[in-house]
PDB file of C-alpha atoms in Angstrom:
ATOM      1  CA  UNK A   1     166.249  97.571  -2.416  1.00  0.00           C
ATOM      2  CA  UNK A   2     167.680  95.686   0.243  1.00  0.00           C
ATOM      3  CA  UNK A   3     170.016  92.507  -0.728  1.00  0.00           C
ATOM      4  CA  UNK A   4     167.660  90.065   1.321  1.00  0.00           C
ATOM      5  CA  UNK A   5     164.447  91.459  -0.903  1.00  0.00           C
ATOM      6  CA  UNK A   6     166.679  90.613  -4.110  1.00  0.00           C
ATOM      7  CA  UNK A   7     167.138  86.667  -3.031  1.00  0.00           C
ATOM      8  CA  UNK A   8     163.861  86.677  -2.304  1.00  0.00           C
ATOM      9  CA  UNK A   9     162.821  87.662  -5.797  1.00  0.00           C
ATOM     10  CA  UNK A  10     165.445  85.454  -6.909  1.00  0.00           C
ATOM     11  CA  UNK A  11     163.651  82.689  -4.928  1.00  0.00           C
ATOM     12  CA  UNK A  12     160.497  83.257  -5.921  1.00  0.00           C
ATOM     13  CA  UNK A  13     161.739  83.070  -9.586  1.00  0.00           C
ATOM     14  CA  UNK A  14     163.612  79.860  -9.474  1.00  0.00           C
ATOM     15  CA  UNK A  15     160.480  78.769  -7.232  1.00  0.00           C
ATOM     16  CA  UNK A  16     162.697  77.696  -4.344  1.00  0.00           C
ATOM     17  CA  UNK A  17     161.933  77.687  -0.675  1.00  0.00           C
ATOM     18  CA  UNK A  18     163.133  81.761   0.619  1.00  0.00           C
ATOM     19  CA  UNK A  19     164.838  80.971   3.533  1.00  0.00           C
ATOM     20  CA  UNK A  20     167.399  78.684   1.418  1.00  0.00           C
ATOM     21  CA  UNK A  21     168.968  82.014  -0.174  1.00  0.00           C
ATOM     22  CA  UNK A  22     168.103  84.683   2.469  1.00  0.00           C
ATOM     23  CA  UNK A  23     167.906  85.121   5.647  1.00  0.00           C
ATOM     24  CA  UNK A  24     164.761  84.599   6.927  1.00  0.00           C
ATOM     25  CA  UNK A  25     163.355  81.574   8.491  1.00  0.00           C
ATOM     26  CA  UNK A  26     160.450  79.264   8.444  1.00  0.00           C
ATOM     27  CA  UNK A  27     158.281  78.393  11.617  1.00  0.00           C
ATOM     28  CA  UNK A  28     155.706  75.795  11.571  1.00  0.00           C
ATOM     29  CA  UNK A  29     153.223  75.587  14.940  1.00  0.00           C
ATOM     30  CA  UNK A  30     151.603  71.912  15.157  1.00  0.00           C
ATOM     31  CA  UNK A  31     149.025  72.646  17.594  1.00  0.00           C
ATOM     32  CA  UNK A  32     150.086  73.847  20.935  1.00  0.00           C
ATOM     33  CA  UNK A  33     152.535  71.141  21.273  1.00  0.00           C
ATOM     34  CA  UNK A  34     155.111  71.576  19.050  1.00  0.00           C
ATOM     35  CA  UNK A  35     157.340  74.511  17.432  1.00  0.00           C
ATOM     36  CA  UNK A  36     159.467  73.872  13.764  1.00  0.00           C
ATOM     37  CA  UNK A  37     161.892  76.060  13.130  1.00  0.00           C
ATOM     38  CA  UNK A  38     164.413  76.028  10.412  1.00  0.00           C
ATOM     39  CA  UNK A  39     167.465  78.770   9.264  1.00  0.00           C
ATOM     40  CA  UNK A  40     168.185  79.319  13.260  1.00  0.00           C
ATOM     41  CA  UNK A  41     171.269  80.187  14.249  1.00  0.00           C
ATOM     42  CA  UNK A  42     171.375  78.707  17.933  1.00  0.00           C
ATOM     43  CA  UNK A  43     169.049  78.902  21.291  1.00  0.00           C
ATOM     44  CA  UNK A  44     170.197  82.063  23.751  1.00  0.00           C
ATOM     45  CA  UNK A  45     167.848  80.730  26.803  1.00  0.00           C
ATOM     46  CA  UNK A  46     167.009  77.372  27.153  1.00  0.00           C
ATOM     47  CA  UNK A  47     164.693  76.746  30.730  1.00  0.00           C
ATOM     48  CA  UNK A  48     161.495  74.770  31.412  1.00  0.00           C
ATOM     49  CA  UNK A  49     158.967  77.260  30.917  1.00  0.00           C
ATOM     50  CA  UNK A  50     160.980  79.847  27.924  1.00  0.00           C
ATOM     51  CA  UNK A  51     162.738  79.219  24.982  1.00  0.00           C
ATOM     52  CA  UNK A  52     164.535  82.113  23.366  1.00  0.00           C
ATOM     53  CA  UNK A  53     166.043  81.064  19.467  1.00  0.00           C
ATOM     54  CA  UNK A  54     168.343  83.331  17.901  1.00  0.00           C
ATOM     55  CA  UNK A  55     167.301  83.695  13.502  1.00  0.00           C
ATOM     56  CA  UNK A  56     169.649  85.654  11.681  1.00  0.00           C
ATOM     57  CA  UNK A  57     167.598  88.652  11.808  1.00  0.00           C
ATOM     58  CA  UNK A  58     165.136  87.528  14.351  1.00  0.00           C
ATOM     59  CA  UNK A  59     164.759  86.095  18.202  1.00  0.00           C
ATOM     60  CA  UNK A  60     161.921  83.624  18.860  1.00  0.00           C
ATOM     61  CA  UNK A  61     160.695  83.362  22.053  1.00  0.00           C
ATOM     62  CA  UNK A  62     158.291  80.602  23.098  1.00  0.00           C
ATOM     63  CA  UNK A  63     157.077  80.735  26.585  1.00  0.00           C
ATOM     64  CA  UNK A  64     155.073  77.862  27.885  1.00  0.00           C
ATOM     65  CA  UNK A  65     155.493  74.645  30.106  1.00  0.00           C
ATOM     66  CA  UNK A  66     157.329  71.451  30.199  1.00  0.00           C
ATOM     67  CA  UNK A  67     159.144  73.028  27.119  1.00  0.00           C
ATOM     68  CA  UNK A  68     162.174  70.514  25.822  1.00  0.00           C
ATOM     69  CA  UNK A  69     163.806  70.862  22.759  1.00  0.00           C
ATOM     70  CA  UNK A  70     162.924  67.666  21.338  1.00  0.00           C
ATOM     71  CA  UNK A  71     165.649  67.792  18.389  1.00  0.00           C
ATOM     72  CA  UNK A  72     168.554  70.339  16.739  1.00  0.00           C
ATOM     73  CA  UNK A  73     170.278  70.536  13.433  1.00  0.00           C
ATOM     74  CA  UNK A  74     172.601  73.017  11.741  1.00  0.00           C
ATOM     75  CA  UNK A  75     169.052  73.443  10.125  1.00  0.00           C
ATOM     76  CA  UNK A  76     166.228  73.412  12.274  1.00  0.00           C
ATOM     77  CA  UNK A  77     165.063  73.146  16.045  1.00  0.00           C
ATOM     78  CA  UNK A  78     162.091  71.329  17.585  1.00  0.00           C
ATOM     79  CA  UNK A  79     160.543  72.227  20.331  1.00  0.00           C
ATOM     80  CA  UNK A  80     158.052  70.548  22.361  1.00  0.00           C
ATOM     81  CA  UNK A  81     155.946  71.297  25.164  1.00  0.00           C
ATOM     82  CA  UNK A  82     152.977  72.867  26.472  1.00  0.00           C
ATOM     83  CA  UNK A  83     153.263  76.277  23.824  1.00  0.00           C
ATOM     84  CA  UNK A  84     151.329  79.357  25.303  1.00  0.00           C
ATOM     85  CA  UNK A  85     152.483  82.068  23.499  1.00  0.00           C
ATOM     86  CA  UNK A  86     155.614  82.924  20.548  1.00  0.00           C
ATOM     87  CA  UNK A  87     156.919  86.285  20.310  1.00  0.00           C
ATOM     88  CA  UNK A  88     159.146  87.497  17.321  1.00  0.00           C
ATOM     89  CA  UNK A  89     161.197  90.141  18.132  1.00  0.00           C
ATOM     90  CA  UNK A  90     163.930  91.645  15.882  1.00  0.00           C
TER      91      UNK A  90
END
C-alpha cells in the first residue's frame, strides 16, 4: 500500500478534508465559468485560450476562452473564463 493511500485512510478516519495530508487535490467547476483548484503547486502555461496547472501528482489543463486567472494562493488557483473542456493528465 502506497504512502498516499495510508493518509488517505488516515483522513478519512480523523474525518478531515484528503488533500490536507496527501497529495491529491480538490477541483470544483462552477458552471462553465469558473475553475477552483486547491493543493496546486504552480501554473506551467498561462495564455488566453489554455491553462496548464501543475498538482503534485497531476497537470490540469483547461482550454477555453478569455481564460484569466482571477486569483492565486500557496493554496488554491481560480480561474475564470469561458471553460470548454479540463483534461487531467498525470
Amino acid at each position: 500500500m502506497d504512502m498516499n493511500r495510508i493518509r488517505s485512510k488516515l483522513a478519512d478516519e480523523l474525518e478531515m478534508p484528503d488533500n490536507v495530508m496527501t497529495n491529491n487535490f480538490d477541483i470544483r467547476i462552477q458552471g462553465n465559468r469558473r475553475v477552483i483548484i486547491e493543493n496546486h503547486v504552480g501554473v506551467l502555461i498561462y495564455e488566453h485560450d489554455i491553462i496548464h496547472i501543475k498538482t503534485k501528482i497531476h497537470n490540469v489543463i483547461i482550454k477555453g476562452d478569455k481564460l484569466k486567472i482571477g486569483e492565486i494562493t500557496d493554496f488554491y488557483i481560480i480561474v475564470n473564463g469561458v471553460i470548454n473542456e479540463i483534461q487531467i493528465r498525470e
